[in-house]
mmCIF file of C-alpha atoms in Angstrom:
data_model
loop_
_atom_site.group_PDB
_atom_site.id
_atom_site.type_symbol
_atom_site.label_atom_id
_atom_site.label_comp_id
_atom_site.label_asym_id
_atom_site.label_seq_id
_atom_site.Cartn_x
_atom_site.Cartn_y
_atom_site.Cartn_z
ATOM 1 C CA UNK A 278 0.041 -0.093 0.361
ATOM 2 C CA UNK A 279 0.970 3.383 -0.862
ATOM 3 C CA UNK A 280 0.495 6.432 1.792
ATOM 4 C CA UNK A 281 0.600 9.078 -0.655
ATOM 5 C CA UNK A 282 -2.341 11.062 0.766
ATOM 6 C CA UNK A 283 -2.885 12.615 -2.625
ATOM 7 C CA UNK A 284 0.583 14.320 -1.905
ATOM 8 C CA UNK A 285 -0.135 16.681 0.648
ATOM 9 C CA UNK A 286 2.534 17.574 2.975
ATOM 10 C CA UNK A 287 1.525 15.332 6.246
ATOM 11 C CA UNK A 288 1.013 10.726 6.301
ATOM 12 C CA UNK A 289 -2.024 9.774 6.439
ATOM 13 C CA UNK A 290 -4.104 9.408 9.585
ATOM 14 C CA UNK A 291 -4.917 5.239 8.482
ATOM 15 C CA UNK A 292 -1.263 5.010 8.085
ATOM 16 C CA UNK A 293 -0.677 5.607 11.525
ATOM 17 C CA UNK A 294 -3.566 3.318 12.786
ATOM 18 C CA UNK A 295 -2.093 0.654 10.779
ATOM 19 C CA UNK A 296 1.459 0.625 11.202
ATOM 20 C CA UNK A 297 0.896 0.843 15.477
ATOM 21 C CA UNK A 298 -1.893 -1.664 14.947
ATOM 22 C CA UNK A 299 0.843 -4.348 12.968
ATOM 23 C CA UNK A 300 -1.932 -6.152 12.037
ATOM 24 C CA UNK A 301 -5.760 -6.072 10.243
ATOM 25 C CA UNK A 302 -7.876 -7.354 7.602
ATOM 26 C CA UNK A 303 -8.730 -6.804 3.955
ATOM 27 C CA UNK A 304 -11.943 -7.071 2.138
ATOM 28 C CA UNK A 305 -11.849 -7.903 -1.477
ATOM 29 C CA UNK A 306 -15.103 -8.328 -3.076
ATOM 30 C CA UNK A 307 -17.139 -10.912 -0.976
ATOM 31 C CA UNK A 308 -13.863 -12.310 0.729
ATOM 32 C CA UNK A 309 -12.107 -10.873 4.141
ATOM 33 C CA UNK A 310 -8.261 -11.585 4.451
ATOM 34 C CA UNK A 311 -6.237 -11.401 8.535
ATOM 35 C CA UNK A 312 -3.270 -9.624 7.082
ATOM 36 C CA UNK A 313 0.163 -8.535 8.791
ATOM 37 C CA UNK A 314 1.964 -4.662 8.251
ATOM 38 C CA UNK A 315 5.486 -3.924 7.705
ATOM 39 C CA UNK A 316 6.441 -0.591 7.305
ATOM 40 C CA UNK A 317 8.917 -0.559 3.554
ATOM 41 C CA UNK A 318 12.215 1.136 4.447
ATOM 42 C CA UNK A 319 15.389 2.025 2.116
ATOM 43 C CA UNK A 320 16.380 0.704 -1.310
ATOM 44 C CA UNK A 321 13.217 -1.777 -1.316
ATOM 45 C CA UNK A 322 10.961 0.836 -0.523
ATOM 46 C CA UNK A 323 12.568 2.951 -3.378
ATOM 47 C CA UNK A 324 12.680 0.309 -5.548
ATOM 48 C CA UNK A 325 8.867 -0.329 -5.029
ATOM 49 C CA UNK A 326 7.530 3.160 -4.868
ATOM 50 C CA UNK A 327 10.029 4.053 -8.356
ATOM 51 C CA UNK A 328 8.184 1.007 -9.932
ATOM 52 C CA UNK A 329 4.810 2.204 -8.342
ATOM 53 C CA UNK A 330 5.214 5.562 -9.888
ATOM 54 C CA UNK A 331 6.301 4.304 -13.660
ATOM 55 C CA UNK A 332 2.940 2.396 -14.077
ATOM 56 C CA UNK A 333 0.907 5.022 -12.898
ATOM 57 C CA UNK A 334 2.839 8.474 -13.547
ATOM 58 C CA UNK A 335 0.134 10.513 -10.223
ATOM 59 C CA UNK A 336 2.360 8.648 -8.016
ATOM 60 C CA UNK A 337 5.417 10.491 -9.507
ATOM 61 C CA UNK A 338 3.491 13.748 -9.254
ATOM 62 C CA UNK A 339 2.849 12.718 -5.658
ATOM 63 C CA UNK A 340 6.373 12.441 -4.641
ATOM 64 C CA UNK A 341 7.345 15.298 -6.680
ATOM 65 C CA UNK A 342 4.843 17.252 -4.520
ATOM 66 C CA UNK A 343 6.323 15.532 -0.959
ATOM 67 C CA UNK A 344 9.677 16.021 -2.026
ATOM 68 C CA UNK A 345 11.889 17.230 1.110
ATOM 69 C CA UNK A 346 9.259 17.538 2.710
ATOM 70 C CA UNK A 347 8.490 13.892 3.774
ATOM 71 C CA UNK A 348 9.214 10.168 2.183
ATOM 72 C CA UNK A 349 5.929 8.383 1.241
ATOM 73 C CA UNK A 350 5.312 5.309 3.097
ATOM 74 C CA UNK A 351 5.100 1.882 1.442
ATOM 75 C CA UNK A 352 4.032 -0.874 3.599
ATOM 76 C CA UNK A 353 3.112 -4.269 3.060
ATOM 77 C CA UNK A 354 0.249 -6.645 3.664
ATOM 78 C CA UNK A 355 0.894 -9.735 4.086
ATOM 79 C CA UNK A 356 -2.047 -12.553 4.373
ATOM 80 C CA UNK A 357 -2.030 -14.746 7.665
#
């Protein structure tokens, strides 16, 4: 997941809630899955975000808007 908050200068509240909880659930269509949450950092985060921005150019714009202000968080949600 990408906590872009539309390129705002602050992180989304849901990002803090989810990382504090460490786990949660995801609903997809009619199914619900329990997940663990991992904050992805460093080179791994940069690689994943760059690929997302390549696929969806709006993400590159979010990064441009937040440059020097904050690094947009990337979260891994893994089914448990």
